[in-house]
Amino acid sequence: MENLLNFNSNSSIMQKRIHLIGIGGSGMYPLAQILHGKGVRLTGSDNNPTDTVEAVRKMGIKVFMSHSPDNVTGADLVVRSAAIKDDNPEIVAARDQGITVIERADLLGAITRHYDKAICVSGTHGKTTVSSMLTYIFMSQNDRTSADISAVIGGKLKILDGGSGRMGASDVMICEACEYADTFLKLEPNISLILNINCDHLEYFKTMENLRLSFTKFCNLTKDVLVVNGDDENTVLAVNDSDFSGRIITFGRKESNDYFPKNINGREFDLFGGGDFVASIKLNIPGEHNILNATAACATATAAGVDTKSLVKGLESFTGAGRRFETLGCINGVTVVDDYAHHPAEITATLNAAKSMGWSRIWAVHQPFTYSRTKSMLDEFAKSLSIADKVTLTEIMGGREIDNGDIFAEDLAKITKNCNWFGDFCDVCDYVVENSRPGDLIITLGCGDVNKISQMIVKNLKNF
């Protein structure tokens, strides 16, 4: 595999073909952008004809709209996400033909090894936002060579021409490091950022102790610098249990941290580092959680040698990542926003931010994701969603899980304030549109395809 991905030599990689299963997914798409930018010959497959798939095709990459054994014929390497099962016809065919099959995390790890400053952003929440902030900060540097970074982001960014990946010529790469199924343990970070460690993915980790241990292993993989949330107990425990002997930088709300925000006024705050004033910063995105995200981004960028002016310029030009409090329209006085929040802590932060912005009513339209998470955190979901004035649920999206019939969206609806649920996206859309009024904010929440509802709502509001 390493020979196939040896971008820094005159190897035969340009004559090889790599096939990406699920090429339109948020994790695979940015890797396709980087590999394509390096001149690698790619093909891909997907089941859903999305805007991302169309963007991949416009890059000149052939995409098959099905999973078929014929798609991998002639490939030298096949890349799958963790969600692609062993019985997938392309996986079966590749193995029958002796084609090497690896997971997306292996490919991303191989790519990080080609950079001297691989900055890997981890944590249960906030990875995409902070990775996006870092991308804006680095690309705001006056030195065009330094600003020419590579990036693998979980959301689409304007600065990346609407994409989520970028291949640059500098030695800097920014990427998200996801803990699910220990995938971030395939990476080779020079600088690691840990935003937080909260209870999640217990269908895989089983216990918080196992989850925390995974982050400890991630610390041990880090070569140079750890930037960590000094206010987060689980993060501190994970770091203290590690063998990391390099530089550790802390950030948080408490002034005992190396970096902290002060004099917070709405979206404005003063950044302090090492006890000294660094800069006054004004964000374009709401929520105190994003002030902490910005603080983490500044601490990380500074550790990588970025100057203060670029911190300010980058953050003040950042207007958010795709599906992160993304405004889709304001129609007849009703504002429609889409957000990726799918964990109670994320939903709480997003809805509290929305509450501070002055709308008359807030509608939370939520698609629960995975049966295990919904069941194990049912009360937490009800509490977080109840922050909204009106709540509408879809059926649970199982994702990688099988429905064994022991948890339903109706169970969550029964214990959530002002909540109802519908089995069909059209019914959700019709109910929300018919009952909304000027001054309302409608926000779709979830990591599945609930954003389709927000698009439907925008369209129907225009015709209502």
Short mmCIF file of C-alpha atoms in Angstrom, two decimals:
data_model
loop_
_atom_site.label_atom_id
_atom_site.label_comp_id
_atom_site.label_asym_id
_atom_site.label_seq_id
_atom_site.Cartn_x
_atom_site.Cartn_y
_atom_site.Cartn_z
CA MET A 1 0.00 0.00 0.00
CA GLU A 2 2.79 2.44 0.86
CA ASN A 3 4.23 2.07 -2.65
CA LEU A 4 0.81 2.90 -4.07
CA LEU A 5 0.66 6.07 -1.98
CA ASN A 6 4.27 7.25 -2.32
CA PHE A 7 3.49 10.74 -3.62
CA ASN A 8 7.01 12.05 -2.99
CA SER A 9 8.86 9.80 -5.42
CA ASN A 10 8.83 8.94 -9.09
CA SER A 11 6.92 5.77 -8.34
CA SER A 12 4.32 4.28 -10.62
CA ILE A 13 1.39 5.76 -8.68
CA MET A 14 0.27 7.85 -11.65
CA GLN A 15 -0.25 4.66 -13.63
CA LYS A 16 -2.28 3.05 -10.83
CA ARG A 17 -6.01 3.27 -10.23
CA ILE A 18 -7.62 3.69 -6.82
CA HIS A 19 -11.34 2.98 -6.42
CA LEU A 20 -13.26 4.72 -3.61
CA ILE A 21 -16.49 3.09 -2.41
CA GLY A 22 -18.94 5.77 -1.22
CA ILE A 23 -16.97 8.52 -2.94
CA GLY A 24 -19.73 11.06 -2.29
CA GLY A 25 -19.54 10.65 1.48
CA SER A 26 -18.29 13.43 3.72
CA GLY A 27 -15.25 11.38 4.69
CA MET A 28 -14.29 10.09 1.25
CA TYR A 29 -14.92 13.23 -0.82
CA PRO A 30 -12.01 15.31 0.58
CA LEU A 31 -9.62 12.38 0.12
CA ALA A 32 -10.74 12.18 -3.50
CA GLN A 33 -9.95 15.89 -3.86
CA ILE A 34 -6.44 15.45 -2.45
CA LEU A 35 -5.61 12.34 -4.46
CA HIS A 36 -7.00 13.90 -7.64
CA GLY A 37 -4.94 17.02 -6.95
CA LYS A 38 -1.82 14.85 -6.73
CA GLY A 39 -2.59 13.31 -10.10
CA VAL A 40 -3.82 9.92 -8.93
CA ARG A 41 -6.21 8.11 -11.27
CA LEU A 42 -9.50 7.55 -9.42
CA THR A 43 -12.87 5.93 -9.85
CA GLY A 44 -15.67 5.74 -7.33
CA SER A 45 -19.10 4.39 -6.58
CA ASP A 46 -22.09 5.59 -4.60
CA ASN A 47 -25.76 4.82 -4.16
CA ASN A 48 -27.03 8.38 -3.81
CA PRO A 49 -27.00 10.96 -6.65
CA THR A 50 -26.02 13.93 -4.47
CA ASP A 51 -24.51 17.33 -5.20
CA THR A 52 -21.20 15.96 -3.91
CA VAL A 53 -21.25 13.11 -6.42
CA GLU A 54 -21.89 15.65 -9.17
CA ALA A 55 -18.94 17.72 -7.91
CA VAL A 56 -16.73 14.62 -8.05
CA ARG A 57 -17.79 14.00 -11.64
CA LYS A 58 -16.98 17.59 -12.58
CA MET A 59 -13.43 16.87 -11.41
CA GLY A 60 -13.24 14.31 -14.20
CA ILE A 61 -13.59 11.27 -11.94
CA LYS A 62 -15.78 8.42 -13.15
CA VAL A 63 -18.50 7.55 -10.62
CA PHE A 64 -20.68 4.42 -10.84
CA MET A 65 -24.16 4.88 -9.38
CA SER A 66 -24.38 1.42 -7.84
CA HIS A 67 -22.23 -1.08 -6.02
CA SER A 68 -21.33 -3.70 -8.59
CA PRO A 69 -18.49 -6.25 -8.90
CA ASP A 70 -17.67 -4.80 -12.33
CA ASN A 71 -16.78 -1.42 -10.79
CA VAL A 72 -13.52 -2.66 -9.26
CA THR A 73 -12.23 -4.58 -12.28
CA GLY A 74 -8.80 -3.19 -13.15
CA ALA A 75 -8.34 -1.30 -9.86
CA ASP A 76 -5.03 -1.55 -7.99
CA LEU A 77 -6.45 -0.48 -4.62
CA VAL A 78 -9.97 -0.32 -3.21
CA VAL A 79 -10.82 2.03 -0.33
CA ARG A 80 -13.89 1.56 1.86
CA SER A 81 -15.38 3.43 4.79
CA ALA A 82 -16.07 1.69 8.09
CA ALA A 83 -19.77 1.62 7.13
CA ILE A 84 -19.13 -0.61 4.08
CA LYS A 85 -19.63 -4.22 5.11
CA ASP A 86 -17.65 -7.28 4.04
CA ASP A 87 -20.57 -8.58 1.96
CA ASN A 88 -20.59 -5.48 -0.25
CA PRO A 89 -20.33 -6.81 -3.83
CA GLU A 90 -17.36 -4.58 -4.62
CA ILE A 91 -15.46 -5.77 -1.54
CA VAL A 92 -16.20 -9.41 -2.39
CA ALA A 93 -15.11 -8.90 -6.01
CA ALA A 94 -11.92 -7.06 -5.05
CA ARG A 95 -10.83 -9.84 -2.72
CA ASP A 96 -11.71 -12.51 -5.28
CA GLN A 97 -9.49 -10.65 -7.78
CA GLY A 98 -6.63 -10.21 -5.33
CA ILE A 99 -7.03 -6.43 -5.14
CA THR A 100 -5.85 -4.82 -1.90
CA VAL A 101 -8.74 -3.43 0.18
CA ILE A 102 -8.13 -0.84 2.90
CA GLU A 103 -10.32 1.41 5.03
CA ARG A 104 -10.59 5.15 4.59
CA ALA A 105 -8.70 5.65 7.86
CA ASP A 106 -5.72 3.72 6.46
CA LEU A 107 -5.66 5.96 3.41
CA LEU A 108 -5.91 9.12 5.49
CA GLY A 109 -3.14 7.84 7.76
CA ALA A 110 -0.91 7.18 4.77
CA ILE A 111 -1.54 10.70 3.52
CA THR A 112 -0.65 12.29 6.89
CA ARG A 113 2.76 10.61 6.73
CA HIS A 114 3.64 12.81 3.77
CA TYR A 115 3.45 16.03 5.81
CA ASP A 116 5.90 17.45 8.37
CA LYS A 117 3.10 19.32 10.14
CA ALA A 118 0.06 17.06 10.18
CA ILE A 119 -2.41 18.78 12.51
CA CYS A 120 -5.09 16.31 13.62
CA VAL A 121 -8.22 17.64 15.32
CA SER A 122 -9.97 15.19 17.64
CA GLY A 123 -12.77 15.27 20.19
CA THR A 124 -16.35 14.10 20.55
CA HIS A 125 -17.75 17.44 19.40
CA GLY A 126 -16.55 20.39 17.36
CA LYS A 127 -14.02 18.73 15.06
CA THR A 128 -15.40 20.10 11.81
CA THR A 129 -15.84 23.64 13.11
CA VAL A 130 -12.33 23.84 14.58
CA SER A 131 -10.72 22.17 11.55
CA SER A 132 -12.53 24.73 9.40
CA MET A 133 -11.37 27.60 11.59
CA LEU A 134 -7.79 26.35 11.32
CA THR A 135 -8.10 26.12 7.55
CA TYR A 136 -9.21 29.76 7.36
CA ILE A 137 -6.45 30.85 9.75
CA PHE A 138 -3.66 29.10 7.83
CA MET A 139 -4.94 30.24 4.45
CA SER A 140 -5.10 33.84 5.72
CA GLN A 141 -1.31 34.05 6.08
CA ASN A 142 0.38 36.68 3.92
CA ASP A 143 3.07 34.24 2.87
CA ARG A 144 1.42 32.41 -0.02
CA THR A 145 3.78 29.45 0.35
CA SER A 146 2.85 28.98 4.01
CA ALA A 147 -0.83 29.44 3.20
CA ASP A 148 -0.78 26.69 0.58
CA ILE A 149 -1.96 23.94 2.93
CA SER A 150 -3.70 20.60 2.49
CA ALA A 151 -6.93 19.89 4.34
CA VAL A 152 -9.45 17.12 4.98
CA ILE A 153 -12.58 18.63 6.55
CA GLY A 154 -15.93 17.08 7.44
CA GLY A 155 -17.92 20.02 6.08
CA LYS A 156 -17.87 22.08 2.91
CA LEU A 157 -16.12 25.46 3.03
CA LYS A 158 -16.33 28.55 0.85
CA ILE A 159 -12.57 29.01 1.07
CA LEU A 160 -12.20 25.53 -0.46
CA ASP A 161 -14.47 26.50 -3.36
CA GLY A 162 -17.36 24.69 -1.74
CA GLY A 163 -15.38 21.50 -1.23
CA SER A 164 -14.14 19.77 1.88
CA GLY A 165 -10.61 18.87 0.80
CA ARG A 166 -7.56 20.54 -0.63
CA MET A 167 -4.12 19.53 -1.84
CA GLY A 168 -1.43 22.13 -1.14
CA ALA A 169 2.32 22.39 -1.62
CA SER A 170 3.30 23.33 1.95
CA ASP A 171 4.28 20.91 4.73
CA VAL A 172 1.01 21.59 6.63
CA MET A 173 -2.03 19.33 6.58
CA ILE A 174 -5.16 19.87 8.67
CA CYS A 175 -7.48 16.92 9.15
CA GLU A 176 -10.23 15.69 11.40
CA ALA A 177 -9.34 12.76 13.60
CA CYS A 178 -12.48 10.72 14.34
CA GLU A 179 -12.47 8.40 17.31
CA TYR A 180 -15.23 6.07 16.03
CA ALA A 181 -13.93 2.49 15.76
CA ASP A 182 -10.45 3.81 16.70
CA THR A 183 -9.97 5.19 13.20
CA PHE A 184 -7.83 8.10 14.43
CA LEU A 185 -5.25 5.60 15.64
CA LYS A 186 -4.27 5.11 11.98
CA LEU A 187 -2.99 8.71 11.76
CA GLU A 188 0.50 10.10 12.36
CA PRO A 189 -0.05 13.56 13.85
CA ASN A 190 2.70 16.06 14.51
CA ILE A 191 0.28 18.29 16.41
CA SER A 192 -2.84 16.82 18.02
CA LEU A 193 -5.80 18.78 19.34
CA ILE A 194 -8.27 17.20 21.79
CA LEU A 195 -11.40 19.33 22.14
CA ASN A 196 -13.35 17.15 24.58
CA ILE A 197 -14.16 13.55 25.45
CA ASN A 198 -17.85 12.91 26.08
CA CYS A 199 -19.85 9.71 26.27
CA ASP A 200 -20.49 8.56 22.69
CA HIS A 201 -20.06 5.57 20.36
CA LEU A 202 -20.56 3.20 23.26
CA GLU A 203 -21.93 0.59 20.86
CA TYR A 204 -18.25 0.26 19.93
CA PHE A 205 -16.32 1.37 23.04
CA LYS A 206 -18.79 -0.15 25.57
CA THR A 207 -17.50 2.04 28.44
CA MET A 208 -16.21 5.57 28.98
CA GLU A 209 -12.96 4.05 30.23
CA ASN A 210 -12.41 2.34 26.87
CA LEU A 211 -13.21 5.56 25.02
CA ARG A 212 -10.77 7.51 27.16
CA LEU A 213 -8.11 4.83 26.64
CA SER A 214 -8.45 5.29 22.90
CA PHE A 215 -7.66 8.99 23.29
CA THR A 216 -4.67 8.08 25.46
CA LYS A 217 -3.37 5.95 22.59
CA PHE A 218 -3.96 8.89 20.25
CA CYS A 219 -1.81 11.06 22.53
CA ASN A 220 0.97 8.47 22.32
CA LEU A 221 0.93 8.68 18.51
CA THR A 222 1.57 12.44 18.57
CA LYS A 223 5.10 13.47 17.68
CA ASP A 224 5.49 17.08 18.79
CA VAL A 225 2.66 19.00 20.46
CA LEU A 226 -0.60 18.22 22.27
CA VAL A 227 -3.21 20.99 22.52
CA VAL A 228 -5.88 19.91 25.01
CA ASN A 229 -8.97 21.16 26.79
CA GLY A 230 -7.70 21.81 30.30
CA ASP A 231 -11.25 22.18 31.65
CA ASP A 232 -12.42 18.77 30.41
CA GLU A 233 -11.86 16.08 33.05
CA ASN A 234 -11.82 13.14 30.67
CA THR A 235 -9.34 14.89 28.37
CA VAL A 236 -7.00 15.64 31.25
CA LEU A 237 -7.20 12.03 32.45
CA ALA A 238 -6.46 10.71 28.96
CA VAL A 239 -3.39 12.93 28.64
CA ASN A 240 -2.12 12.14 32.14
CA ASP A 241 -2.38 8.41 31.41
CA SER A 242 -0.33 8.74 28.22
CA ASP A 243 3.40 8.40 27.62
CA PHE A 244 3.56 11.62 25.63
CA SER A 245 6.68 13.58 26.56
CA GLY A 246 6.44 16.54 24.18
CA ARG A 247 4.96 20.00 24.63
CA ILE A 248 1.45 20.23 26.10
CA ILE A 249 -0.66 23.38 25.63
CA THR A 250 -3.99 23.81 27.40
CA PHE A 251 -7.02 25.89 26.46
CA GLY A 252 -10.37 26.47 28.15
CA ARG A 253 -12.60 28.97 29.89
CA LYS A 254 -10.58 28.93 33.12
CA GLU A 255 -7.72 31.39 33.35
CA SER A 256 -5.46 28.64 34.64
CA ASN A 257 -5.16 27.41 31.03
CA ASP A 258 -2.44 28.53 28.65
CA TYR A 259 -5.07 30.03 26.32
CA PHE A 260 -8.46 31.36 27.40
CA PRO A 261 -11.13 33.86 26.26
CA LYS A 262 -11.96 36.90 28.37
CA ASN A 263 -14.35 39.87 28.20
CA ILE A 264 -16.90 37.90 26.18
CA ASN A 265 -19.56 40.12 24.64
CA GLY A 266 -21.83 38.22 22.27
CA ARG A 267 -19.56 37.04 19.46
CA GLU A 268 -16.61 39.20 20.53
CA PHE A 269 -13.90 38.28 23.01
CA ASP A 270 -10.32 38.94 24.02
CA LEU A 271 -7.88 36.08 23.56
CA PHE A 272 -5.22 35.59 26.21
CA GLY A 273 -2.18 33.32 25.90
CA GLY A 274 0.45 32.72 28.53
CA GLY A 275 -1.38 35.15 30.77
CA ASP A 276 -0.96 38.00 28.28
CA PHE A 277 -3.44 39.65 25.93
CA VAL A 278 -3.08 38.30 22.39
CA ALA A 279 -5.85 39.85 20.32
CA SER A 280 -9.47 40.99 20.22
CA ILE A 281 -11.52 38.69 18.00
CA LYS A 282 -15.01 38.98 16.53
CA LEU A 283 -16.71 35.85 15.19
CA ASN A 284 -19.38 35.61 12.53
CA ILE A 285 -20.94 32.49 14.04
CA PRO A 286 -23.02 32.37 17.24
CA GLY A 287 -22.61 30.56 20.54
CA GLU A 288 -20.19 30.56 23.44
CA HIS A 289 -19.14 27.05 22.42
CA ASN A 290 -17.72 28.59 19.26
CA ILE A 291 -15.71 31.09 21.29
CA LEU A 292 -14.09 28.09 22.97
CA ASN A 293 -13.64 26.46 19.55
CA ALA A 294 -11.92 29.61 18.31
CA THR A 295 -9.66 29.63 21.38
CA ALA A 296 -8.64 26.05 20.64
CA ALA A 297 -7.94 26.92 17.00
CA CYS A 298 -5.78 29.90 18.01
CA ALA A 299 -3.77 27.82 20.49
CA THR A 300 -3.14 25.16 17.84
CA ALA A 301 -2.26 27.57 15.03
CA THR A 302 0.11 29.49 17.30
CA ALA A 303 1.85 26.24 18.24
CA ALA A 304 2.38 25.66 14.50
CA GLY A 305 3.96 29.10 14.08
CA VAL A 306 1.08 31.18 12.72
CA ASP A 307 1.21 34.91 13.51
CA THR A 308 -1.45 36.82 15.47
CA LYS A 309 -2.68 38.83 12.47
CA SER A 310 -3.58 35.62 10.67
CA LEU A 311 -5.51 34.37 13.72
CA VAL A 312 -7.70 37.47 13.68
CA LYS A 313 -8.07 37.67 9.91
CA GLY A 314 -8.90 33.98 9.55
CA LEU A 315 -11.51 33.85 12.29
CA GLU A 316 -13.17 37.10 11.26
CA SER A 317 -13.55 35.82 7.69
CA PHE A 318 -14.93 32.42 8.76
CA THR A 319 -18.69 32.26 8.29
CA GLY A 320 -19.18 28.61 9.17
CA ALA A 321 -18.87 25.20 7.57
CA GLY A 322 -21.57 23.47 5.58
CA ARG A 323 -24.28 21.95 7.81
CA ARG A 324 -22.95 23.84 10.85
CA PHE A 325 -25.65 26.40 11.64
CA GLU A 326 -25.90 26.95 7.89
CA THR A 327 -28.59 29.46 6.90
CA LEU A 328 -30.51 28.20 3.87
CA GLY A 329 -32.93 31.08 3.54
CA CYS A 330 -35.34 33.53 5.09
CA ILE A 331 -38.77 33.27 3.47
CA ASN A 332 -41.74 35.38 4.52
CA GLY A 333 -40.05 36.12 7.83
CA VAL A 334 -39.21 32.48 8.61
CA THR A 335 -35.51 31.59 8.80
CA VAL A 336 -34.37 28.06 7.92
CA VAL A 337 -31.05 26.73 9.24
CA ASP A 338 -29.42 23.31 8.97
CA ASP A 339 -27.02 21.89 11.56
CA TYR A 340 -25.12 18.62 11.94
CA ALA A 341 -25.71 18.33 15.71
CA HIS A 342 -26.61 14.73 16.58
CA HIS A 343 -25.46 14.30 20.19
CA PRO A 344 -27.28 15.86 23.18
CA ALA A 345 -24.28 18.06 24.03
CA GLU A 346 -24.14 19.36 20.46
CA ILE A 347 -27.90 19.93 20.28
CA THR A 348 -27.78 21.82 23.59
CA ALA A 349 -24.98 24.09 22.38
CA THR A 350 -26.69 24.76 19.04
CA LEU A 351 -30.14 25.48 20.49
CA ASN A 352 -28.72 27.68 23.27
CA ALA A 353 -26.87 29.66 20.62
CA ALA A 354 -30.10 29.99 18.65
CA LYS A 355 -31.98 31.10 21.79
CA SER A 356 -29.58 34.01 22.22
CA MET A 357 -30.27 35.42 18.76
CA GLY A 358 -33.75 36.90 19.22
CA TRP A 359 -36.15 34.77 17.18
CA SER A 360 -39.72 34.62 18.45
CA ARG A 361 -39.87 30.81 18.35
CA ILE A 362 -37.36 28.08 17.62
CA TRP A 363 -38.37 24.87 15.85
CA ALA A 364 -36.06 21.88 16.28
CA VAL A 365 -36.56 19.32 13.51
CA HIS A 366 -34.45 16.36 14.56
CA GLN A 367 -33.57 13.06 12.95
CA PRO A 368 -32.23 10.67 15.63
CA PHE A 369 -29.17 8.76 14.40
CA THR A 370 -28.53 5.11 15.38
CA TYR A 371 -30.77 3.07 17.63
CA SER A 372 -28.12 2.46 20.28
CA ARG A 373 -27.34 6.15 20.82
CA THR A 374 -31.02 7.09 20.90
CA LYS A 375 -31.83 4.39 23.43
CA SER A 376 -28.84 4.91 25.73
CA MET A 377 -29.20 8.71 25.79
CA LEU A 378 -32.99 9.03 25.54
CA ASP A 379 -33.38 11.33 28.57
CA GLU A 380 -30.43 13.49 27.50
CA PHE A 381 -31.91 13.92 24.01
CA ALA A 382 -35.30 14.89 25.47
CA LYS A 383 -33.70 17.49 27.74
CA SER A 384 -31.60 19.04 24.99
CA LEU A 385 -34.40 19.14 22.40
CA SER A 386 -36.79 20.66 24.95
CA ILE A 387 -34.73 23.86 24.79
CA ALA A 388 -36.62 24.60 21.56
CA ASP A 389 -40.16 25.97 21.58
CA LYS A 390 -41.41 23.36 19.10
CA VAL A 391 -39.89 19.95 18.34
CA THR A 392 -40.61 17.66 15.41
CA LEU A 393 -38.95 14.27 15.00
CA THR A 394 -38.44 11.93 12.08
CA GLU A 395 -38.03 8.19 12.42
CA ILE A 396 -34.63 7.04 13.69
CA MET A 397 -31.98 6.67 11.00
CA GLY A 398 -30.25 3.37 11.77
CA GLY A 399 -27.09 4.07 9.83
CA ARG A 400 -24.72 1.17 10.37
CA GLU A 401 -27.09 -0.55 12.85
CA ILE A 402 -29.91 -3.07 12.52
CA ASP A 403 -33.32 -2.20 13.98
CA ASN A 404 -34.18 -4.76 16.64
CA GLY A 405 -37.45 -3.01 17.49
CA ASP A 406 -36.69 -1.88 21.03
CA ILE A 407 -36.53 1.92 20.44
CA PHE A 408 -38.64 4.29 18.32
CA ALA A 409 -38.81 8.01 17.64
CA GLU A 410 -42.19 7.95 19.38
CA ASP A 411 -40.43 6.99 22.63
CA LEU A 412 -38.36 10.17 22.46
CA ALA A 413 -41.37 12.28 21.42
CA LYS A 414 -43.33 11.18 24.50
CA ILE A 415 -40.78 12.64 26.93
CA THR A 416 -39.83 15.77 24.97
CA LYS A 417 -41.70 19.04 25.52
CA ASN A 418 -43.97 20.32 22.71
CA CYS A 419 -42.94 17.44 20.49
CA ASN A 420 -44.51 15.32 17.78
CA TRP A 421 -43.13 12.91 15.22
CA PHE A 422 -43.85 11.75 11.67
CA GLY A 423 -42.72 8.75 9.71
CA ASP A 424 -42.37 10.59 6.41
CA PHE A 425 -40.20 13.59 5.50
CA CYS A 426 -43.05 15.15 3.52
CA ASP A 427 -45.32 15.02 6.56
CA VAL A 428 -42.64 16.68 8.70
CA CYS A 429 -42.22 19.41 6.13
CA ASP A 430 -45.95 20.02 5.72
CA TYR A 431 -46.55 20.24 9.47
CA VAL A 432 -43.69 22.67 10.09
CA VAL A 433 -44.52 24.91 7.12
CA GLU A 434 -48.22 25.07 7.95
CA ASN A 435 -47.60 25.95 11.59
CA SER A 436 -44.65 28.33 11.28
CA ARG A 437 -45.04 32.10 11.39
CA PRO A 438 -42.90 35.20 10.78
CA GLY A 439 -40.11 35.54 13.31
CA ASP A 440 -39.61 31.78 13.67
CA LEU A 441 -36.33 29.92 13.26
CA ILE A 442 -36.62 26.39 11.87
CA ILE A 443 -33.45 24.39 12.44
CA THR A 444 -32.94 20.84 11.20
CA LEU A 445 -30.62 18.81 13.42
CA GLY A 446 -28.85 15.54 12.65
CA CYS A 447 -25.95 13.87 10.86
CA GLY A 448 -28.09 11.81 8.50
CA ASP A 449 -30.12 13.14 5.57
CA VAL A 450 -32.38 15.45 7.61
CA ASN A 451 -30.95 18.33 5.56
CA LYS A 452 -33.28 17.15 2.80
CA ILE A 453 -36.16 18.34 5.00
CA SER A 454 -34.65 21.81 5.37
CA GLN A 455 -34.40 22.08 1.59
CA MET A 456 -38.01 20.94 1.27
CA ILE A 457 -39.11 23.48 3.88
CA VAL A 458 -37.40 26.33 2.01
CA LYS A 459 -39.10 25.30 -1.23
CA ASN A 460 -42.54 24.89 0.35
CA LEU A 461 -42.33 28.17 2.26
CA LYS A 462 -41.80 29.96 -1.04
CA ASN A 463 -44.98 28.37 -2.39
CA PHE A 464 -47.05 28.61 0.80
#
